[in-house]
Each structure stands twice: as structure tokens, then as C-alpha cells.
PDB file of C-alpha atoms in Angstrom:
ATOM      1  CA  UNK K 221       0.000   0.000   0.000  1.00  0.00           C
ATOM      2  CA  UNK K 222       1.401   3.599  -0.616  1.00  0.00           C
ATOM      3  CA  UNK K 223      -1.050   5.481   1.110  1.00  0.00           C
ATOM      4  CA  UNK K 224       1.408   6.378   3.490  1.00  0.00           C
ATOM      5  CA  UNK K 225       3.276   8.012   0.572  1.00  0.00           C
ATOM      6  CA  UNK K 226      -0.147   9.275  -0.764  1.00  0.00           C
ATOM      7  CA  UNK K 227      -0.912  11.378   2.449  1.00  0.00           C
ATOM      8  CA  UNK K 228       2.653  12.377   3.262  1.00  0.00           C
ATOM      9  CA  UNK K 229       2.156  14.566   0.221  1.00  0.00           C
ATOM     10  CA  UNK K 230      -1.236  16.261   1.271  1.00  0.00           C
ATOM     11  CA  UNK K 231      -0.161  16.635   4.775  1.00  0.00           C
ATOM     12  CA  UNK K 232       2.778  18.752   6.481  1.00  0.00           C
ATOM     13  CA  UNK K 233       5.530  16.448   7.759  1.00  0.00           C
ATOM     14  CA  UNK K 234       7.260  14.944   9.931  1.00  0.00           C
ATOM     15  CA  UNK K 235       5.334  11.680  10.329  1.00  0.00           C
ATOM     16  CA  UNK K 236       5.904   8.969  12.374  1.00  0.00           C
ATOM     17  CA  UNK K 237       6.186   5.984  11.344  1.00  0.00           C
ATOM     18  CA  UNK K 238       3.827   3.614  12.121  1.00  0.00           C
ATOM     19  CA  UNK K 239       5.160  -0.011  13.283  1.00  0.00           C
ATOM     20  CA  UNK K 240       2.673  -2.693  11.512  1.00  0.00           C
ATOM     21  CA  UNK K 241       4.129  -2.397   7.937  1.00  0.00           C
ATOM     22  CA  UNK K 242       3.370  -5.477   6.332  1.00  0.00           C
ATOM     23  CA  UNK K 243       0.130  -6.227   4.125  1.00  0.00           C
ATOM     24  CA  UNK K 244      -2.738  -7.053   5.371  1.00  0.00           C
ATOM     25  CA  UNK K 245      -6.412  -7.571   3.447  1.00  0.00           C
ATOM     26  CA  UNK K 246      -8.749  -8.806   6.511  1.00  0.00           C
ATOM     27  CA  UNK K 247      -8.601  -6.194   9.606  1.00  0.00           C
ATOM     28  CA  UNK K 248     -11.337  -6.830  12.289  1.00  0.00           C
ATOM     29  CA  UNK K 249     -12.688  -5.018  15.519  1.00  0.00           C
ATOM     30  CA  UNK K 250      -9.838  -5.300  18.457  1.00  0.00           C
ATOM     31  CA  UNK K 251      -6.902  -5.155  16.114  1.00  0.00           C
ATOM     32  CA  UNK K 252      -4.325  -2.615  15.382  1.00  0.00           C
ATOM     33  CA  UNK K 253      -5.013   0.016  12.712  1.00  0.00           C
ATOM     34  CA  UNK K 254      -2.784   3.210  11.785  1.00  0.00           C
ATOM     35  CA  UNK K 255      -4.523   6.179  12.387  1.00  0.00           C
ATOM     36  CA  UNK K 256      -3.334   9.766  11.172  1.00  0.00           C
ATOM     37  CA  UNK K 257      -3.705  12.481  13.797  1.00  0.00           C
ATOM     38  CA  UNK K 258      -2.997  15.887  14.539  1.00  0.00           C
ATOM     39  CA  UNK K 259      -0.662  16.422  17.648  1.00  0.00           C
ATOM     40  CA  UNK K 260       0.121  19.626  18.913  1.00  0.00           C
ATOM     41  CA  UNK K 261       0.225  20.818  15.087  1.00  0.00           C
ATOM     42  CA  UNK K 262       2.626  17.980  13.639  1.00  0.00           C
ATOM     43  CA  UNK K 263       0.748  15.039  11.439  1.00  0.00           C
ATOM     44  CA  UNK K 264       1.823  11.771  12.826  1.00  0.00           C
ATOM     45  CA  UNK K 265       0.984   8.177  11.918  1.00  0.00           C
ATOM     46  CA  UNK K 266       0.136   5.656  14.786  1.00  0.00           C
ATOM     47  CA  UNK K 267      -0.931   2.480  16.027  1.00  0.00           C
ATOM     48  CA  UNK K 268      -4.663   2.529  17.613  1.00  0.00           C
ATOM     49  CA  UNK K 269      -7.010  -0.442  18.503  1.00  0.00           C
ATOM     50  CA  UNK K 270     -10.157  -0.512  16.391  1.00  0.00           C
ATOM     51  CA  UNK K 271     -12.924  -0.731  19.068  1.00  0.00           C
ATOM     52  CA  UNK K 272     -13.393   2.907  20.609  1.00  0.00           C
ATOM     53  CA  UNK K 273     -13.061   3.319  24.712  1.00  0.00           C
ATOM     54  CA  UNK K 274     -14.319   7.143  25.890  1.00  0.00           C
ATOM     55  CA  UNK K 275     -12.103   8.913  28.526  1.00  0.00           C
ATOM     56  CA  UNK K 276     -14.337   8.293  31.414  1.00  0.00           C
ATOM     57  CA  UNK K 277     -14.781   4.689  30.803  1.00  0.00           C
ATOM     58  CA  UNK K 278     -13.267   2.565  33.596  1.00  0.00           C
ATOM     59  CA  UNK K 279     -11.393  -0.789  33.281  1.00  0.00           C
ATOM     60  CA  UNK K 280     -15.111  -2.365  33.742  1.00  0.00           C
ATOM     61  CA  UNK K 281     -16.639  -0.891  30.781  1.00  0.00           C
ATOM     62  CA  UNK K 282     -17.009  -3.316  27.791  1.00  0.00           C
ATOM     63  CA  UNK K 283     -18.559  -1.435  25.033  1.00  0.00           C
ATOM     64  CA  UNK K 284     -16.597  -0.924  22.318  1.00  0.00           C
ATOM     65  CA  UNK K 285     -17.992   0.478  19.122  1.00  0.00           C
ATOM     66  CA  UNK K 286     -16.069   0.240  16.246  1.00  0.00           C
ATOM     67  CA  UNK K 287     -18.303   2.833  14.418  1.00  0.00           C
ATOM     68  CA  UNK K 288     -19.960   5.730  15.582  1.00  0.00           C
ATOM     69  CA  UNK K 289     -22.771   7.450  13.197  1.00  0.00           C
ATOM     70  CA  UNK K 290     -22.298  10.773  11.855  1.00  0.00           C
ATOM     71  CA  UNK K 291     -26.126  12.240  12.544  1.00  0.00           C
ATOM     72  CA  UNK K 292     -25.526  12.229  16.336  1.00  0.00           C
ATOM     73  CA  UNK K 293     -21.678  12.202  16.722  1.00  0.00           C
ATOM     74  CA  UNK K 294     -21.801  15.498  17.371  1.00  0.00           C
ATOM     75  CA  UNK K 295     -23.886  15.149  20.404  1.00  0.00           C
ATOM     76  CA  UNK K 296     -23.591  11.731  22.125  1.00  0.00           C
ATOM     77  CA  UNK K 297     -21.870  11.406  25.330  1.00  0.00           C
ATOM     78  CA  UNK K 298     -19.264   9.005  24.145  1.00  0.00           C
ATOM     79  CA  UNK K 299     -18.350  10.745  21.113  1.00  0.00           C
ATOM     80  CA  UNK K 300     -18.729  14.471  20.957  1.00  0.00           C
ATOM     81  CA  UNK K 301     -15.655  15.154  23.052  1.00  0.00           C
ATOM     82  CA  UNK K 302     -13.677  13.530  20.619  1.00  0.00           C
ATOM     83  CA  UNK K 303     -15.236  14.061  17.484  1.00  0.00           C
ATOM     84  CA  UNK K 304     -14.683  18.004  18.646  1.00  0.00           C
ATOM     85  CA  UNK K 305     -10.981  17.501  19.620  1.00  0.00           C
ATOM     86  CA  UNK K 306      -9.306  14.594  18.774  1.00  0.00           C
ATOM     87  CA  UNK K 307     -10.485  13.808  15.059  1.00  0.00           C
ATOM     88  CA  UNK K 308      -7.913  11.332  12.849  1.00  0.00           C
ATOM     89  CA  UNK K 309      -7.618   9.660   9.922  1.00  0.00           C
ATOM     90  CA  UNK K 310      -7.616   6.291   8.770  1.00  0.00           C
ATOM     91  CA  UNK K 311      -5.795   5.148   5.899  1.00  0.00           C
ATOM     92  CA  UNK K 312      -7.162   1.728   3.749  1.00  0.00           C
ATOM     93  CA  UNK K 313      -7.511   0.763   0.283  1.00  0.00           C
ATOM     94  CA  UNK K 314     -11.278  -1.303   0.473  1.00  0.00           C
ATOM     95  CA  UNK K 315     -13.643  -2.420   2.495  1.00  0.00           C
ATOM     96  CA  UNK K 316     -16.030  -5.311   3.314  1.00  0.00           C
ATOM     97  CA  UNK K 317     -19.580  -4.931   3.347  1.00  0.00           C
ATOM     98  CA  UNK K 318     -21.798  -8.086   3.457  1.00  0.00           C
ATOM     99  CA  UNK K 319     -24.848  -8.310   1.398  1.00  0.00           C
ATOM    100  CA  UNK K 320     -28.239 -10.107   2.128  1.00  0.00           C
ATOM    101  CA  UNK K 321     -30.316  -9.853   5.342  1.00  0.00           C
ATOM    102  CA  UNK K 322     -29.852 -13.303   6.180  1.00  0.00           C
ATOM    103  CA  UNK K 323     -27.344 -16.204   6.011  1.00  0.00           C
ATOM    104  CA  UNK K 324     -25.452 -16.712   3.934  1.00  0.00           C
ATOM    105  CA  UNK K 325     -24.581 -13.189   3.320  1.00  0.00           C
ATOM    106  CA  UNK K 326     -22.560 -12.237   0.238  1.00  0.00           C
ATOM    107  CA  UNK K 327     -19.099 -10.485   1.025  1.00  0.00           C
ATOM    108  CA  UNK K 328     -18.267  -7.614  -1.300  1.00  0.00           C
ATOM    109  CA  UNK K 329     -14.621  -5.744  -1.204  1.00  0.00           C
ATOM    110  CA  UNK K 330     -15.912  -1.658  -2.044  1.00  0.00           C
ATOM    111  CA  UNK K 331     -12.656   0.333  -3.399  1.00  0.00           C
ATOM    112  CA  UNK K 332     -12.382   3.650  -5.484  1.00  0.00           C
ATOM    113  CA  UNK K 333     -12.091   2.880  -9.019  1.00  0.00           C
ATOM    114  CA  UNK K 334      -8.705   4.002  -9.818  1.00  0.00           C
ATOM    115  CA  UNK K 335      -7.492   1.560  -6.593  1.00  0.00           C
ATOM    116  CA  UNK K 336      -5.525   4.202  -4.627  1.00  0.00           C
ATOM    117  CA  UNK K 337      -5.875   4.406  -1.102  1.00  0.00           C
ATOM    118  CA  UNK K 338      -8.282   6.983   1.258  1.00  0.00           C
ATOM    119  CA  UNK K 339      -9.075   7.773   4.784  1.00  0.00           C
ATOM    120  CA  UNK K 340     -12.008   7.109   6.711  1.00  0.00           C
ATOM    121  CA  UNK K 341     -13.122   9.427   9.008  1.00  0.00           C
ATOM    122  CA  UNK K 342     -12.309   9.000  12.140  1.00  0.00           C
ATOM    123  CA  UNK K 343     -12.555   9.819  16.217  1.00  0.00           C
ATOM    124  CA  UNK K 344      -9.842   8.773  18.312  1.00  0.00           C
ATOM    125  CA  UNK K 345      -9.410   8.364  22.242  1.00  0.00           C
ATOM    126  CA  UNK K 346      -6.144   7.623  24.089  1.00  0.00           C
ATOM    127  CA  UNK K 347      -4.974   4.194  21.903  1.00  0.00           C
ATOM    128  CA  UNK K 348      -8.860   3.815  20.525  1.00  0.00           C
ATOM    129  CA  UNK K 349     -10.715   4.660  17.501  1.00  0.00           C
ATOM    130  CA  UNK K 350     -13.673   4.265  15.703  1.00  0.00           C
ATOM    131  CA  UNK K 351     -15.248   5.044  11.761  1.00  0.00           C
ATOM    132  CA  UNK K 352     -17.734   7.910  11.335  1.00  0.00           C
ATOM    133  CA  UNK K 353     -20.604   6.109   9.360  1.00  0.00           C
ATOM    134  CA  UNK K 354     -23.544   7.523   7.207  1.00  0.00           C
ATOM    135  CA  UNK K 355     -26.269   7.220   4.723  1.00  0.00           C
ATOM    136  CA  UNK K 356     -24.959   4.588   1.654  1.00  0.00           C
ATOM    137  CA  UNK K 357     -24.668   6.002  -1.312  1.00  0.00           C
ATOM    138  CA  UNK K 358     -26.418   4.284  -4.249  1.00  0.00           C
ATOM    139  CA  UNK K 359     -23.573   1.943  -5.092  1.00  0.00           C
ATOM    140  CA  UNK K 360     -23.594   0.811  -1.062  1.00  0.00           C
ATOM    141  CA  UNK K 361     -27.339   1.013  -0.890  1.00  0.00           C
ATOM    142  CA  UNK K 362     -28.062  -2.598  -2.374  1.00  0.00           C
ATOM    143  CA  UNK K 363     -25.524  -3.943  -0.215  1.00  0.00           C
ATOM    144  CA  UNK K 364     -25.899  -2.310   3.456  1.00  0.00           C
ATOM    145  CA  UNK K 365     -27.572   0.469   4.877  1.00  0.00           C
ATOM    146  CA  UNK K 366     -24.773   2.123   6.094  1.00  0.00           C
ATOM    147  CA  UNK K 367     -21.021   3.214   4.500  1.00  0.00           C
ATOM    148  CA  UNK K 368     -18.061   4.934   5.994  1.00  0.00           C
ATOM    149  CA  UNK K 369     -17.531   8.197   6.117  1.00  0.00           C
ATOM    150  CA  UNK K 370     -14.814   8.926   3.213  1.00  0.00           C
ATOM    151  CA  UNK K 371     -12.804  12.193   3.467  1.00  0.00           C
ATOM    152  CA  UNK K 372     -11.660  13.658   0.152  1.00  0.00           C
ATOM    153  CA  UNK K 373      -7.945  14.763  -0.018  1.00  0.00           C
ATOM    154  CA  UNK K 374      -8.066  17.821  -0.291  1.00  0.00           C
ATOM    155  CA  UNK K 375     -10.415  18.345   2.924  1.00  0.00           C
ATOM    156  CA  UNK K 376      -7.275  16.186   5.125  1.00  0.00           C
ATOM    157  CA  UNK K 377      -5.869  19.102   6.853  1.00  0.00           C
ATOM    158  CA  UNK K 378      -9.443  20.171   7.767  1.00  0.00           C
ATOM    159  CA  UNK K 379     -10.377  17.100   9.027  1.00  0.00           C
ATOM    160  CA  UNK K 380      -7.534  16.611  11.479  1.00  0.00           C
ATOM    161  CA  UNK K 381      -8.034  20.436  12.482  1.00  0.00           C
ATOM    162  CA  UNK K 382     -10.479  21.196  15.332  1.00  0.00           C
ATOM    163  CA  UNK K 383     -12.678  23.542  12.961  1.00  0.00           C
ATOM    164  CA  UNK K 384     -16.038  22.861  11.897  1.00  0.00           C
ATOM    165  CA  UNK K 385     -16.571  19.619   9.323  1.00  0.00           C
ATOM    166  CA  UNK K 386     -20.130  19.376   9.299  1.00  0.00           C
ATOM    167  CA  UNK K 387     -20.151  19.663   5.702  1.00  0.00           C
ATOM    168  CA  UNK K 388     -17.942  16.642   5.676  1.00  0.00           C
ATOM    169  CA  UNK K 389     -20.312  14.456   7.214  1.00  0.00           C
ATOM    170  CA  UNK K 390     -22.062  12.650   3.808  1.00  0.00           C
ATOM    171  CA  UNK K 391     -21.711   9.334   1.678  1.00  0.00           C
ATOM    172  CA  UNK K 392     -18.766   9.818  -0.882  1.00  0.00           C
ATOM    173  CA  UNK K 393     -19.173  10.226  -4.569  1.00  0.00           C
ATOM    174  CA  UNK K 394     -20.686   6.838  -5.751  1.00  0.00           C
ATOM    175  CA  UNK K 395     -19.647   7.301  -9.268  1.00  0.00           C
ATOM    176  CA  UNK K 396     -15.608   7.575  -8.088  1.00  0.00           C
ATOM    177  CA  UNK K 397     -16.421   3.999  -6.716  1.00  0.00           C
ATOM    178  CA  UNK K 398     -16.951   0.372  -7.092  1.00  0.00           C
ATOM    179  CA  UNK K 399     -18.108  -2.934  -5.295  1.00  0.00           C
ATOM    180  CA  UNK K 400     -18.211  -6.933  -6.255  1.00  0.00           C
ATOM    181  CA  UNK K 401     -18.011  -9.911  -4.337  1.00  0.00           C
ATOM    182  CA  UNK K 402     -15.087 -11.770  -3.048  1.00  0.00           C
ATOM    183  CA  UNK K 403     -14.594 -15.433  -1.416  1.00  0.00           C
ATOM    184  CA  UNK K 404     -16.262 -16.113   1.980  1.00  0.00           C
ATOM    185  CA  UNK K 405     -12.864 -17.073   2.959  1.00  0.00           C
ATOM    186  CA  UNK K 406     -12.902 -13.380   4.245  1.00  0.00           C
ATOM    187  CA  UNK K 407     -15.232 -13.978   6.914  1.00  0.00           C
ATOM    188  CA  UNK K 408     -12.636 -16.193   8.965  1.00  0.00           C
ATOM    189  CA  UNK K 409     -10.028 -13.416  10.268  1.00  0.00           C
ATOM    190  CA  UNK K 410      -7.403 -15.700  10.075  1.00  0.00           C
ATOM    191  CA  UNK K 411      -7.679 -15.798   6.549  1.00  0.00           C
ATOM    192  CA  UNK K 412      -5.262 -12.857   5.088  1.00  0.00           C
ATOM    193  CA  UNK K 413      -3.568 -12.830   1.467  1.00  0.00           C
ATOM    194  CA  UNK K 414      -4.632 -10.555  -1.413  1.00  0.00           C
ATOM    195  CA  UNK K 415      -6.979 -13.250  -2.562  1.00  0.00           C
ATOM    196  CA  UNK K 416      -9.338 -12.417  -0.141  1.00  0.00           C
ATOM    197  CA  UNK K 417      -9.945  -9.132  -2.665  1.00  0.00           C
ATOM    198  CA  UNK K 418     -10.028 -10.952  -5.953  1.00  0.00           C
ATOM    199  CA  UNK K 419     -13.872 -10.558  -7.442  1.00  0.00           C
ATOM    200  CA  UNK K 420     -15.491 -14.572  -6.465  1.00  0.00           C
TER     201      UNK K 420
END
């Protein structure tokens, strides 16, 4: 992946590197994902656990979310603090989204359609984070009711910046992207390998 390259170019250095370099095509909740953040004004790459943990939580709390929607992110008690402070980025090529309201659901890998990488919107606390999600867009629609939250390049810097993003808050340009199915192999998380992203 050269989205680290990608960003490095839209974003002020230094960076720091993040550790996890090698590939990887089937990430799931409680693993380690690089987030890009915004730390006392440098841009810096890290390691955070996907599964998000608010500052007051205790070590008895067990919820976890991995997403948090966009409508009321602004307002809920576990999220507004840090969707108003401590916004990041997370880098990725694709996506899963499974298809079909009951078993067996179809896995589909979503992408942009030239194949370069993008950030998700994102809300980070301490080593946590989770995905801003939001209406689909009519290529998601058929396949889930909800999509991530897809921050255009050029809006990076803005994103990571404590100003107001509101207008940043909607599905991403359908027409700049595309979805098919892939192998069920990718619902076992100890299945990794770019095969899991070949069309089934």
C-alpha cells in the first residue's frame, strides 16, 4: 500500500512511522489500525485499537464500538468530546460490506475505481478509535444500509483540524467507486492474502 506516501504529500511532515508495515487484506474489531492524527500541530501516523473506549470509561466498561454514526456524533456522550478535539484519519484501500439480510450473506470488497488508497473518518481516544458512518450512497445502498464516512484529499488538513466539518459528514461520490463480491474465505479473520480481494 502507498497510502502512506499518498498522504505524506497532502499533509505537512514529519510523520511517524507507524510499526505494523506489512500487508494485510482482513482487519477486524480489536486489532491494530494506523490512524493519522494531529498532535500539537505535527501530522503523525500511529498504532490505535479498532474498538473505541471514551475517557471516562473505567477498566469495567465493555462497550466498544467500532463505528460511531455521523447524525448524532456530534452530540452523544461518548463521542462528541472527541469528534470536537481529537479527530484522525484512517488510511485503507477497500472495504467489506456483506450483502443479504440473512445467512449466507454475500461479502463484497468496495474500493475507489482508480485503486488508490483513502481515509475514513475518524474519532480517536487515548490508543482507541472508531469510523464515522452515514447514509450509503447508491452503489452501497443494495448492499448495506450504512457506508463509511470517506474524506476527500483535499479536505485532510481540515479534518484533522479542530474547525467545523459538518459539511464533511455525507456518503462519498458513488460514481468515483466500485463494489463486487469476493470469497467467503474473508469472513474467517485468520484468513489474510490478497486473494481475499479478488472478485469470487
Amino acid at each position: 500500500l502507498d497510502w502512506h506516501r499518498r498522504v505524506e504529500g497532502l499533509l505537512p511532515p514529519p510523520f511517524e512511522e507507524f510499526s505494523e508495515t506489512r500487508l494485510r487484506f482482513n482487519i477486524a474489531p480489536s486489532q491494530l489500525i494506523p490512524i493519522i492524527v494531529n498532535d500539537a500541530g505535527q501530522v503523525k501516523v500511529r498504532g490505535a485499537t479498532w474498538g473505541f473506549t471514551p475517557h471516562w470509561a473505567d477498566a469495567s466498561h465493555k462497550l466498544k464500538p467500532i463505528n460511531a454514526k455521523c447524525e448524532t456524533v456530534a452530540s452523544s456522550p461518548m463521542f462528541r468530546d472527541a469528534f470536537k478535539r481529537r479527530r484522525c484519519l484512517i488510511p485503507a484501500d477497500g472495504f467489506y460490506e456483506w450483502r443479504g439480510a440473512k445467512p449466507p450473506k454475500v461479502p463484497h470488497f468496495i474500493r475507489l475505481r482508480d485503486d488508490g488508497p483513502f481515509c475514513f473518518a475518524g474519532i480517536r481516544e487515548g490508543d482507541t478509535a472508531a469510523i464515522l458512518t452515514t447514509e450509503p450512497n447508491e452503489l452501497m445502498a443494495p448492499i448495506h444500509n450504512r457506508m463509511p464516512v470517506i474524506v476527500a484529499a483535499e479536505n485532510y488538513q481540515r479534518w484533522l483540524d479542530e474547525g467545523d466539518v459538518a459539511d464533511l459528514l455525507r456518503s462519498y461520490d458513488a460514481e468515483q467507486m466500485e463494489a463486487f463480491a469476493v470469497s467467503t474465505r474473508v469472513n474467517n479473520v485468520r484468513n489474510d492474502g490478497p486473494e481475499l480481494v479478488e472478485a469470487a
